[in-house]
Amino acid sequence: MTEQWVNHEQSHDGAGLPDDVAGTDFHLALSGEGGLREQLMDAVREAIRSGRLVPGTRLPPYRSLAQDLGIARNTVADAYAELVEEGWLAARQGSGTRVAKRAAPLRPEQSGGPQRITRRRILHDLMPSSPDAAAFPRSAWTASARRAVGAAPNDAFGVGDPRGRPELRRTLAEYLARARGVRTEPDRIVICSGFAHAMKLLGTFLEGAVAVESYGLDFHRELLHDAGLPTVPLTVDAHGALTDELPGTGARTVLLTPAHQFPTGGPLHAERRAAVVDWARSGGGLVVEDDYDGEFRYDRQPVGAVQGLDPDRVVYIGSTSKSLSPALRLGWMVLPGWMVDRVVAAKGPREMWSGVMDQLTLADFIACGAYDKHLRKMRLHYRRRRDLLASTLAERAPHIAVSGVAAGLHAVLELPPGTEEAALRAARRAGLALDGLGPYRHPDSTMPPRDGLVIGYGTPPDHAFGAALDALCLALPDLPEDGPATARRTPRRR
């Protein structure tokens, strides 16, 4: 079998260059019965049928293809000519040989392969996971990328340092001190690909049980369990986790979302912030602080990081997942000095997780002020959405209490007991993607279960947000018959 990466000449690139250096590459494998001409024709037909060569794709000149495959020019020329006659290819003077427009790839249902499972169509994404993708600052990010790449030293294009680029670590140290009250130096910051990556790194050397909030991401608990670290739930109320329960858990580490408890909402009370640091100091414990949306505050002053109370006992973790985009896969760990070498060793001898170019771009994006400008813009944007969500529910579902809306990108809708599953089914029928509170509850928690929906208001595009709220209101349970007479609802439109 002859298998080659064939150089594919383009009319807009490589003008004046020899055929063997102009253009791009694509893969051809010659195999099967018959002569080389038949094998080449079969390979081109297969590439078109499978969709690898789409209609309009320009094929390389027969001379360069013959050279790459090591076969005679006339063999390729004859194969091209016959494929043109069969309708697979089209040849026109001055534009070369291209895949014919009518040579469409085989449809999936004709291929004989596995059939895709039909899923209910999602019309509105209200999952509490992502920011507004349409609001990504493309122009400013592109400008930062150009400046960052142009100014990057040569070593930036080599093997990446597992600690992360020094430009980003220096910029983050200044920004986090200014905006989040974090006390650190650049050499205590390690770049990672996000919170999950950070927890996997910590899980390689943490020991003993980890105390977690009774309501939190089950995904985070699974990360700890996969690392062999059992979790113990802490009761959560309107003021965050009850940190006075820590001494009785036997835990050596506690994972908290102190700026905005996820998912129930609300910051960790000042007395509890001080108490958790005292617990860590007195018993040699460790606090892991997940600052997942610390930049977004609406009705109150920003809450500084717990890390600022004791940098030697708190691991601070942040990322761009909510502030910019989860697609960037950029996060950071601010570590006690004694942990840096352990985390770097767990990460490996080179950077394999976060792209260096994105790190350099983020460093410029923060340093030039574009990050602060974007955050100010998005605070107004998300606050307007939050306000519209709250006003719509107050008008059309006044019996549904809304909490956790002073900050962040999500709200909790409190439902009557026993109605969460029915509301989720109704939401799915309406094409809504959203979460119930149930999966967030720790299975060993002693807290009474709560029925509710966790609504993310960051993801839907502006033009569809009103329709998403309409669909949400229709999925909510009706006012119980024994409910207060003053909380009558506007009749639903069916």
Short mmCIF file of C-alpha atoms in Angstrom, two decimals:
data_model
loop_
_atom_site.label_atom_id
_atom_site.label_comp_id
_atom_site.label_asym_id
_atom_site.label_seq_id
_atom_site.Cartn_x
_atom_site.Cartn_y
_atom_site.Cartn_z
CA MET A 1 0.00 0.00 0.00
CA THR A 2 1.26 3.47 -0.89
CA GLU A 3 0.29 6.03 1.77
CA GLN A 4 1.36 9.66 1.44
CA TRP A 5 0.65 13.14 2.68
CA VAL A 6 0.13 14.87 -0.65
CA ASN A 7 1.02 18.54 -1.16
CA HIS A 8 -2.12 20.41 -2.19
CA GLU A 9 -1.38 23.55 -4.22
CA GLN A 10 -3.67 26.55 -3.75
CA SER A 11 -4.16 29.29 -6.32
CA HIS A 12 -3.86 32.00 -3.64
CA ASP A 13 -0.71 30.68 -1.97
CA GLY A 14 2.68 29.54 -3.16
CA ALA A 15 2.64 31.35 -6.50
CA GLY A 16 5.93 30.88 -8.26
CA LEU A 17 7.02 28.06 -5.98
CA PRO A 18 7.89 24.57 -7.19
CA ASP A 19 5.05 22.06 -6.96
CA ASP A 20 6.79 20.20 -4.14
CA VAL A 21 6.74 23.17 -1.70
CA ALA A 22 3.52 25.05 -2.54
CA GLY A 23 0.14 24.58 -0.89
CA THR A 24 -1.28 22.45 1.91
CA ASP A 25 -1.40 18.72 2.63
CA PHE A 26 -3.99 15.99 2.49
CA HIS A 27 -3.80 12.25 2.96
CA LEU A 28 -4.15 9.59 0.25
CA ALA A 29 -3.74 5.85 0.69
CA LEU A 30 -3.30 3.66 -2.43
CA SER A 31 -4.31 0.07 -1.82
CA GLY A 32 -6.51 -2.68 -3.16
CA GLU A 33 -6.53 -4.59 -6.40
CA GLY A 34 -5.67 -3.35 -9.88
CA GLY A 35 -2.99 -1.05 -11.18
CA LEU A 36 -1.86 2.25 -9.72
CA ARG A 37 -4.38 4.23 -11.80
CA GLU A 38 -7.29 2.18 -10.39
CA GLN A 39 -5.91 2.43 -6.86
CA LEU A 40 -5.58 6.21 -7.17
CA MET A 41 -9.11 6.55 -8.51
CA ASP A 42 -10.48 4.40 -5.69
CA ALA A 43 -8.62 6.51 -3.10
CA VAL A 44 -10.02 9.77 -4.49
CA ARG A 45 -13.56 8.34 -4.70
CA GLU A 46 -13.32 7.13 -1.08
CA ALA A 47 -12.09 10.55 0.10
CA ILE A 48 -15.05 12.23 -1.62
CA ARG A 49 -17.62 9.69 -0.38
CA SER A 50 -16.44 10.04 3.23
CA GLY A 51 -16.50 13.84 3.07
CA ARG A 52 -12.75 14.29 3.53
CA LEU A 53 -12.67 16.02 0.14
CA VAL A 54 -15.68 18.32 0.00
CA PRO A 55 -17.17 19.76 -3.21
CA GLY A 56 -15.02 22.59 -4.51
CA THR A 57 -11.77 21.31 -3.00
CA ARG A 58 -8.88 21.88 -5.39
CA LEU A 59 -6.70 18.84 -6.07
CA PRO A 60 -2.96 19.18 -6.54
CA PRO A 61 -1.51 19.41 -10.06
CA TYR A 62 -0.98 15.96 -11.48
CA ARG A 63 2.77 16.54 -11.68
CA SER A 64 3.16 17.26 -7.94
CA LEU A 65 0.78 14.42 -7.04
CA ALA A 66 2.76 12.03 -9.19
CA GLN A 67 5.98 13.17 -7.54
CA ASP A 68 4.58 12.78 -4.02
CA LEU A 69 3.17 9.31 -4.72
CA GLY A 70 6.16 8.16 -6.73
CA ILE A 71 4.12 7.19 -9.80
CA ALA A 72 4.12 8.29 -13.44
CA ARG A 73 2.56 11.64 -14.44
CA ASN A 74 0.49 10.00 -17.15
CA THR A 75 -1.01 7.63 -14.55
CA VAL A 76 -2.28 10.58 -12.52
CA ALA A 77 -3.40 12.50 -15.61
CA ASP A 78 -5.39 9.49 -16.87
CA ALA A 79 -6.96 8.96 -13.43
CA TYR A 80 -7.99 12.66 -13.24
CA ALA A 81 -9.46 12.51 -16.73
CA GLU A 82 -11.53 9.41 -16.00
CA LEU A 83 -12.81 10.81 -12.70
CA VAL A 84 -13.88 13.95 -14.56
CA GLU A 85 -15.78 11.79 -17.05
CA GLU A 86 -17.45 9.94 -14.18
CA GLY A 87 -18.52 13.22 -12.58
CA TRP A 88 -16.39 12.98 -9.44
CA LEU A 89 -14.10 15.83 -10.49
CA ALA A 90 -14.46 18.98 -12.55
CA ALA A 91 -11.68 20.55 -14.59
CA ARG A 92 -11.68 24.14 -15.86
CA GLN A 93 -8.92 26.04 -17.61
CA GLY A 94 -7.13 28.35 -15.18
CA SER A 95 -8.73 26.98 -12.00
CA GLY A 96 -7.28 23.48 -11.92
CA THR A 97 -9.05 20.24 -11.05
CA ARG A 98 -11.61 20.34 -8.22
CA VAL A 99 -14.08 18.02 -6.56
CA ALA A 100 -17.36 18.36 -8.47
CA LYS A 101 -20.16 20.15 -6.66
CA ARG A 102 -22.55 17.28 -7.24
CA ALA A 103 -20.14 14.77 -5.68
CA ALA A 104 -21.70 15.06 -2.22
CA PRO A 105 -20.43 12.84 0.63
CA LEU A 106 -22.46 9.86 1.71
CA ARG A 107 -25.15 10.71 4.26
CA PRO A 108 -24.71 9.14 7.72
CA GLU A 109 -27.82 6.99 7.34
CA GLN A 110 -26.41 5.57 4.07
CA SER A 111 -23.04 4.69 5.48
CA GLY A 112 -24.12 1.56 7.34
CA GLY A 113 -22.44 2.86 10.50
CA PRO A 114 -24.02 3.28 13.93
CA GLN A 115 -27.10 5.46 13.98
CA ARG A 116 -27.08 8.55 16.18
CA ILE A 117 -29.39 8.55 19.18
CA THR A 118 -32.17 11.08 18.76
CA ARG A 119 -32.16 13.55 21.66
CA ARG A 120 -34.70 16.14 22.62
CA ARG A 121 -33.74 19.42 21.04
CA ILE A 122 -32.41 22.11 23.40
CA LEU A 123 -33.93 25.48 22.56
CA HIS A 124 -32.70 27.46 25.55
CA ASP A 125 -29.56 26.81 27.60
CA LEU A 126 -30.09 27.88 31.21
CA MET A 127 -27.38 25.65 32.66
CA PRO A 128 -25.31 27.41 35.33
CA SER A 129 -22.03 26.85 33.57
CA SER A 130 -20.97 29.43 31.01
CA PRO A 131 -20.90 33.15 30.34
CA ASP A 132 -22.48 34.78 27.30
CA ALA A 133 -20.36 33.37 24.47
CA ALA A 134 -21.43 36.16 22.10
CA ALA A 135 -19.92 38.74 24.46
CA PHE A 136 -16.36 37.42 24.17
CA PRO A 137 -14.16 40.48 23.43
CA ARG A 138 -12.86 39.25 20.10
CA SER A 139 -11.31 42.49 18.85
CA ALA A 140 -9.55 43.34 22.11
CA TRP A 141 -8.36 39.75 22.54
CA THR A 142 -7.00 39.68 18.98
CA ALA A 143 -5.18 42.97 19.55
CA SER A 144 -3.60 41.58 22.71
CA ALA A 145 -2.62 38.40 20.88
CA ARG A 146 -0.81 40.42 18.19
CA ARG A 147 1.07 42.51 20.75
CA ALA A 148 1.89 39.51 22.93
CA VAL A 149 3.25 37.37 20.09
CA GLY A 150 5.22 40.29 18.67
CA ALA A 151 6.85 41.05 22.01
CA ALA A 152 7.37 37.44 23.13
CA PRO A 153 10.96 36.34 23.73
CA ASN A 154 12.28 33.44 21.70
CA ASP A 155 12.07 31.04 24.63
CA ALA A 156 8.27 31.44 24.64
CA PHE A 157 8.17 29.31 21.50
CA GLY A 158 10.07 26.44 23.07
CA VAL A 159 9.08 23.85 25.67
CA GLY A 160 6.69 25.45 28.16
CA ASP A 161 7.52 25.93 31.85
CA PRO A 162 5.04 23.95 34.01
CA ARG A 163 4.77 26.93 36.36
CA GLY A 164 3.36 29.02 33.49
CA ARG A 165 4.73 32.01 31.63
CA PRO A 166 6.41 34.56 33.92
CA GLU A 167 4.62 37.42 32.12
CA LEU A 168 1.22 36.03 33.13
CA ARG A 169 2.27 35.17 36.68
CA ARG A 170 3.59 38.70 37.25
CA THR A 171 0.44 40.26 35.82
CA LEU A 172 -1.83 37.99 37.84
CA ALA A 173 0.00 38.76 41.07
CA GLU A 174 -0.68 42.47 40.56
CA TYR A 175 -4.26 42.02 39.36
CA LEU A 176 -5.33 39.59 42.08
CA ALA A 177 -3.89 41.83 44.78
CA ARG A 178 -5.71 44.84 43.38
CA ALA A 179 -9.05 43.25 42.50
CA ARG A 180 -9.44 40.30 44.91
CA GLY A 181 -7.26 41.13 47.91
CA VAL A 182 -4.91 38.20 47.26
CA ARG A 183 -1.44 38.40 48.86
CA THR A 184 1.16 36.63 46.76
CA GLU A 185 4.29 36.82 44.64
CA PRO A 186 4.65 35.57 41.03
CA ASP A 187 6.73 32.58 42.13
CA ARG A 188 3.79 31.31 44.22
CA ILE A 189 1.45 31.19 41.22
CA VAL A 190 1.15 28.08 39.02
CA ILE A 191 -0.89 28.24 35.82
CA CYS A 192 -3.33 25.39 35.16
CA SER A 193 -6.17 24.68 32.74
CA GLY A 194 -8.96 25.36 35.24
CA PHE A 195 -10.37 24.32 38.60
CA ALA A 196 -10.65 20.62 37.78
CA HIS A 197 -7.01 20.49 36.71
CA ALA A 198 -6.00 22.29 39.91
CA MET A 199 -7.89 19.79 42.06
CA LYS A 200 -6.31 16.86 40.24
CA LEU A 201 -2.87 18.30 40.96
CA LEU A 202 -3.67 18.84 44.64
CA GLY A 203 -5.17 15.37 44.87
CA THR A 204 -1.78 13.80 44.13
CA PHE A 205 -0.42 14.72 47.56
CA LEU A 206 -3.27 15.78 49.87
CA GLU A 207 -4.08 13.31 52.65
CA GLY A 208 -7.10 12.52 54.77
CA ALA A 209 -10.71 13.56 54.44
CA VAL A 210 -11.76 16.79 52.74
CA ALA A 211 -14.63 18.80 54.19
CA VAL A 212 -16.94 20.22 51.51
CA GLU A 213 -20.13 22.25 51.47
CA SER A 214 -23.30 20.16 51.70
CA TYR A 215 -24.45 21.76 48.45
CA GLY A 216 -21.78 21.90 45.79
CA LEU A 217 -20.72 20.41 42.46
CA ASP A 218 -20.89 16.63 42.47
CA PHE A 219 -18.18 16.76 39.81
CA HIS A 220 -15.78 18.31 42.33
CA ARG A 221 -16.58 15.64 44.89
CA GLU A 222 -15.89 12.98 42.29
CA LEU A 223 -12.47 14.48 41.60
CA LEU A 224 -11.59 14.15 45.26
CA HIS A 225 -12.97 10.62 45.52
CA ASP A 226 -11.00 9.59 42.42
CA ALA A 227 -7.87 10.80 44.21
CA GLY A 228 -8.71 8.57 47.19
CA LEU A 229 -9.85 11.50 49.36
CA PRO A 230 -13.18 10.95 51.18
CA THR A 231 -15.44 13.98 51.57
CA VAL A 232 -17.37 15.12 54.64
CA PRO A 233 -20.29 17.57 54.23
CA LEU A 234 -20.63 20.86 56.12
CA THR A 235 -24.06 22.35 56.70
CA VAL A 236 -24.79 25.39 54.51
CA ASP A 237 -27.13 28.25 55.39
CA ALA A 238 -27.66 31.82 54.17
CA HIS A 239 -24.22 32.79 55.49
CA GLY A 240 -22.30 29.97 53.81
CA ALA A 241 -20.76 26.85 55.33
CA LEU A 242 -20.94 26.31 59.08
CA THR A 243 -17.21 26.33 59.72
CA ASP A 244 -17.68 25.55 63.43
CA GLU A 245 -18.47 21.99 62.31
CA LEU A 246 -14.92 21.52 61.01
CA PRO A 247 -13.26 20.24 64.22
CA GLY A 248 -15.71 17.35 64.39
CA THR A 249 -15.17 16.16 60.82
CA GLY A 250 -11.61 14.89 61.19
CA ALA A 251 -10.82 16.61 57.87
CA ARG A 252 -7.40 18.08 57.15
CA THR A 253 -8.56 20.10 54.14
CA VAL A 254 -11.71 22.10 53.46
CA LEU A 255 -12.98 23.16 50.02
CA LEU A 256 -15.12 26.32 50.03
CA THR A 257 -16.75 28.81 47.65
CA PRO A 258 -16.58 31.74 50.08
CA ALA A 259 -17.25 34.68 47.73
CA HIS A 260 -20.49 33.18 46.38
CA GLN A 261 -21.55 29.79 47.69
CA PHE A 262 -22.30 27.46 44.80
CA PRO A 263 -25.08 26.86 44.08
CA THR A 264 -27.19 28.30 46.91
CA GLY A 265 -25.67 31.81 46.81
CA GLY A 266 -24.41 34.22 49.42
CA PRO A 267 -20.89 34.97 50.73
CA LEU A 268 -19.24 33.27 53.66
CA HIS A 269 -19.88 35.37 56.77
CA ALA A 270 -16.91 37.35 58.07
CA GLU A 271 -16.85 35.48 61.39
CA ARG A 272 -16.80 32.15 59.57
CA ARG A 273 -14.01 33.34 57.27
CA ALA A 274 -11.90 34.13 60.33
CA ALA A 275 -12.89 30.85 61.98
CA VAL A 276 -11.85 28.67 59.05
CA VAL A 277 -8.42 30.33 58.96
CA ASP A 278 -8.03 29.82 62.72
CA TRP A 279 -8.96 26.15 62.24
CA ALA A 280 -6.28 25.74 59.56
CA ARG A 281 -3.63 27.48 61.66
CA SER A 282 -4.31 25.59 64.86
CA GLY A 283 -4.38 22.12 63.34
CA GLY A 284 -2.08 22.39 60.35
CA GLY A 285 -5.06 22.29 57.99
CA LEU A 286 -5.52 23.67 54.50
CA VAL A 287 -8.28 25.79 52.96
CA VAL A 288 -8.93 25.45 49.22
CA GLU A 289 -10.75 28.55 47.96
CA ASP A 290 -12.71 28.27 44.71
CA ASP A 291 -13.19 31.86 43.49
CA TYR A 292 -15.17 30.84 40.42
CA ASP A 293 -17.06 34.10 39.82
CA GLY A 294 -15.49 36.57 42.24
CA GLU A 295 -15.58 39.45 39.75
CA PHE A 296 -19.37 39.62 39.41
CA ARG A 297 -21.10 41.56 42.21
CA TYR A 298 -24.30 43.56 41.79
CA ASP A 299 -26.04 44.57 45.01
CA ARG A 300 -23.14 44.61 47.45
CA GLN A 301 -19.46 45.41 47.65
CA PRO A 302 -17.02 42.79 46.37
CA VAL A 303 -15.94 40.22 48.95
CA GLY A 304 -12.18 39.80 49.12
CA ALA A 305 -10.46 36.45 49.00
CA VAL A 306 -10.06 34.39 52.18
CA GLN A 307 -6.49 33.84 51.00
CA GLY A 308 -5.66 37.39 52.06
CA LEU A 309 -6.18 36.38 55.70
CA ASP A 310 -3.42 33.74 55.62
CA PRO A 311 -1.47 33.06 52.39
CA ASP A 312 0.34 30.14 54.06
CA ARG A 313 -2.83 28.18 54.81
CA VAL A 314 -5.06 28.93 51.82
CA VAL A 315 -4.85 27.72 48.21
CA TYR A 316 -6.63 30.23 45.98
CA ILE A 317 -7.96 28.95 42.62
CA GLY A 318 -9.37 31.13 39.84
CA SER A 319 -9.91 30.91 36.10
CA THR A 320 -11.24 32.66 33.01
CA SER A 321 -14.17 30.24 32.66
CA LYS A 322 -16.80 32.73 33.84
CA SER A 323 -15.05 36.05 33.23
CA LEU A 324 -14.08 35.36 29.59
CA SER A 325 -14.71 31.88 28.26
CA PRO A 326 -14.29 28.24 29.33
CA ALA A 327 -12.84 27.60 25.87
CA LEU A 328 -9.58 29.32 26.87
CA ARG A 329 -8.74 26.59 29.43
CA LEU A 330 -6.79 29.03 31.60
CA GLY A 331 -6.71 29.01 35.38
CA TRP A 332 -4.31 29.73 38.21
CA MET A 333 -3.39 28.46 41.64
CA VAL A 334 -2.02 30.85 44.26
CA LEU A 335 -0.15 28.55 46.62
CA PRO A 336 1.52 28.63 50.01
CA GLY A 337 5.27 28.69 49.41
CA TRP A 338 5.75 25.19 50.80
CA MET A 339 3.36 23.72 48.21
CA VAL A 340 4.78 25.18 44.99
CA ASP A 341 7.39 22.50 44.31
CA ARG A 342 4.88 19.72 45.03
CA VAL A 343 2.35 21.12 42.57
CA VAL A 344 4.99 21.70 39.89
CA ALA A 345 6.25 18.14 40.33
CA ALA A 346 2.70 16.82 40.00
CA LYS A 347 2.19 18.86 36.85
CA GLY A 348 5.26 17.39 35.13
CA PRO A 349 8.48 18.68 33.58
CA ARG A 350 6.81 20.74 30.85
CA GLU A 351 3.60 22.62 30.09
CA MET A 352 1.10 20.22 28.52
CA TRP A 353 -2.19 21.83 29.54
CA SER A 354 -2.39 25.57 28.87
CA GLY A 355 -1.26 27.08 25.59
CA VAL A 356 1.64 29.50 25.95
CA MET A 357 0.19 31.87 23.35
CA ASP A 358 -3.04 32.16 25.32
CA GLN A 359 -1.06 32.79 28.49
CA LEU A 360 0.87 35.61 26.84
CA THR A 361 -2.32 37.04 25.38
CA LEU A 362 -4.10 37.02 28.76
CA ALA A 363 -1.12 38.74 30.36
CA ASP A 364 -1.34 41.58 27.83
CA PHE A 365 -5.15 41.64 28.03
CA ILE A 366 -4.99 42.25 31.78
CA ALA A 367 -2.00 44.61 31.68
CA CYS A 368 -3.49 46.93 29.05
CA GLY A 369 -6.75 47.34 31.00
CA ALA A 370 -8.94 45.41 28.56
CA TYR A 371 -9.81 42.79 31.20
CA ASP A 372 -11.11 45.37 33.66
CA LYS A 373 -13.06 47.10 30.89
CA HIS A 374 -14.63 43.80 29.82
CA LEU A 375 -15.60 42.92 33.39
CA ARG A 376 -17.26 46.30 33.97
CA LYS A 377 -19.24 45.86 30.77
CA MET A 378 -20.29 42.33 31.67
CA ARG A 379 -21.37 43.29 35.18
CA LEU A 380 -23.93 45.67 33.66
CA HIS A 381 -24.92 43.07 31.07
CA TYR A 382 -25.50 40.28 33.58
CA ARG A 383 -27.17 42.58 36.08
CA ARG A 384 -29.76 43.54 33.45
CA ARG A 385 -30.39 39.86 32.79
CA ARG A 386 -30.62 39.12 36.49
CA ASP A 387 -33.11 41.97 36.91
CA LEU A 388 -35.22 40.73 33.99
CA LEU A 389 -35.26 37.20 35.43
CA ALA A 390 -36.32 38.49 38.85
CA SER A 391 -39.01 40.85 37.52
CA THR A 392 -40.46 38.21 35.19
CA LEU A 393 -40.75 35.69 38.01
CA ALA A 394 -42.21 38.28 40.38
CA GLU A 395 -44.94 39.01 37.83
CA ARG A 396 -45.70 35.53 36.55
CA ALA A 397 -44.65 33.23 39.41
CA PRO A 398 -44.74 35.29 42.61
CA HIS A 399 -44.96 32.15 44.75
CA ILE A 400 -41.46 31.09 43.59
CA ALA A 401 -38.73 32.59 45.80
CA VAL A 402 -35.49 33.56 44.06
CA SER A 403 -32.18 33.51 45.95
CA GLY A 404 -28.46 33.82 45.32
CA VAL A 405 -28.88 36.75 42.91
CA ALA A 406 -26.65 39.36 44.56
CA ALA A 407 -23.69 38.00 42.61
CA GLY A 408 -22.61 35.53 39.95
CA LEU A 409 -24.29 34.17 36.83
CA HIS A 410 -27.02 31.99 38.29
CA ALA A 411 -30.04 32.05 40.60
CA VAL A 412 -31.83 29.44 42.68
CA LEU A 413 -35.61 29.11 42.34
CA GLU A 414 -37.12 27.63 45.48
CA LEU A 415 -39.87 25.14 44.61
CA PRO A 416 -42.65 23.63 46.71
CA PRO A 417 -41.58 20.32 48.30
CA GLY A 418 -41.81 17.35 45.96
CA THR A 419 -42.05 19.37 42.72
CA GLU A 420 -38.45 19.46 41.49
CA GLU A 421 -38.58 16.35 39.27
CA ALA A 422 -41.88 17.38 37.68
CA ALA A 423 -40.49 20.84 36.96
CA LEU A 424 -37.38 19.35 35.35
CA ARG A 425 -39.50 17.11 33.13
CA ALA A 426 -41.65 20.06 32.08
CA ALA A 427 -38.53 22.08 31.33
CA ARG A 428 -37.10 19.32 29.15
CA ARG A 429 -40.36 19.08 27.21
CA ALA A 430 -40.13 22.83 26.60
CA GLY A 431 -36.59 22.51 25.26
CA LEU A 432 -34.95 24.02 28.36
CA ALA A 433 -31.59 22.85 29.68
CA LEU A 434 -31.30 23.59 33.41
CA ASP A 435 -30.39 21.94 36.69
CA GLY A 436 -32.28 20.91 39.79
CA LEU A 437 -30.84 21.33 43.28
CA GLY A 438 -30.94 17.61 44.00
CA PRO A 439 -27.67 16.52 42.32
CA TYR A 440 -25.74 19.22 44.16
CA ARG A 441 -26.60 17.83 47.60
CA HIS A 442 -23.91 15.70 49.21
CA PRO A 443 -25.29 12.15 49.68
CA ASP A 444 -24.14 12.10 53.32
CA SER A 445 -25.53 15.50 54.23
CA THR A 446 -27.84 15.72 57.23
CA MET A 447 -29.49 18.84 55.83
CA PRO A 448 -33.13 18.41 54.80
CA PRO A 449 -33.37 18.14 50.99
CA ARG A 450 -34.49 21.27 49.17
CA ASP A 451 -36.51 21.37 45.96
CA GLY A 452 -35.33 23.97 43.52
CA LEU A 453 -33.98 24.87 40.11
CA VAL A 454 -30.54 26.33 39.42
CA ILE A 455 -30.93 28.82 36.58
CA GLY A 456 -27.97 30.18 34.65
CA TYR A 457 -28.76 33.49 33.00
CA GLY A 458 -25.42 34.08 31.28
CA THR A 459 -25.56 31.73 28.30
CA PRO A 460 -28.65 32.55 26.20
CA PRO A 461 -28.14 35.18 23.50
CA ASP A 462 -29.92 38.49 24.07
CA HIS A 463 -32.50 37.95 21.36
CA ALA A 464 -33.58 34.62 22.91
CA PHE A 465 -33.48 35.47 26.60
CA GLY A 466 -37.09 36.65 26.78
CA ALA A 467 -38.32 33.47 25.10
CA ALA A 468 -36.22 31.39 27.50
CA LEU A 469 -37.90 33.10 30.46
CA ASP A 470 -41.35 32.52 28.93
CA ALA A 471 -40.59 28.80 28.59
CA LEU A 472 -39.22 28.70 32.14
CA CYS A 473 -42.36 30.25 33.62
CA LEU A 474 -44.53 27.69 31.85
CA ALA A 475 -42.46 24.85 33.33
CA LEU A 476 -42.76 26.03 36.93
CA PRO A 477 -45.24 24.38 39.29
CA ASP A 478 -48.50 26.16 40.01
CA LEU A 479 -49.27 27.86 43.26
CA PRO A 480 -50.34 25.19 45.80
CA GLU A 481 -54.06 25.25 46.52
CA ASP A 482 -53.40 26.09 50.18
CA GLY A 483 -51.00 28.93 49.23
CA PRO A 484 -51.58 32.55 50.25
CA ALA A 485 -54.43 34.29 48.50
CA THR A 486 -52.23 37.31 47.82
CA ALA A 487 -49.86 35.30 45.65
CA ARG A 488 -52.14 34.61 42.72
CA ARG A 489 -50.47 34.08 39.39
CA THR A 490 -51.08 35.44 35.97
CA PRO A 491 -52.80 32.63 33.99
CA ARG A 492 -50.42 30.64 31.83
CA ARG A 493 -50.58 30.75 28.08
CA ARG A 494 -50.79 27.24 26.67
#
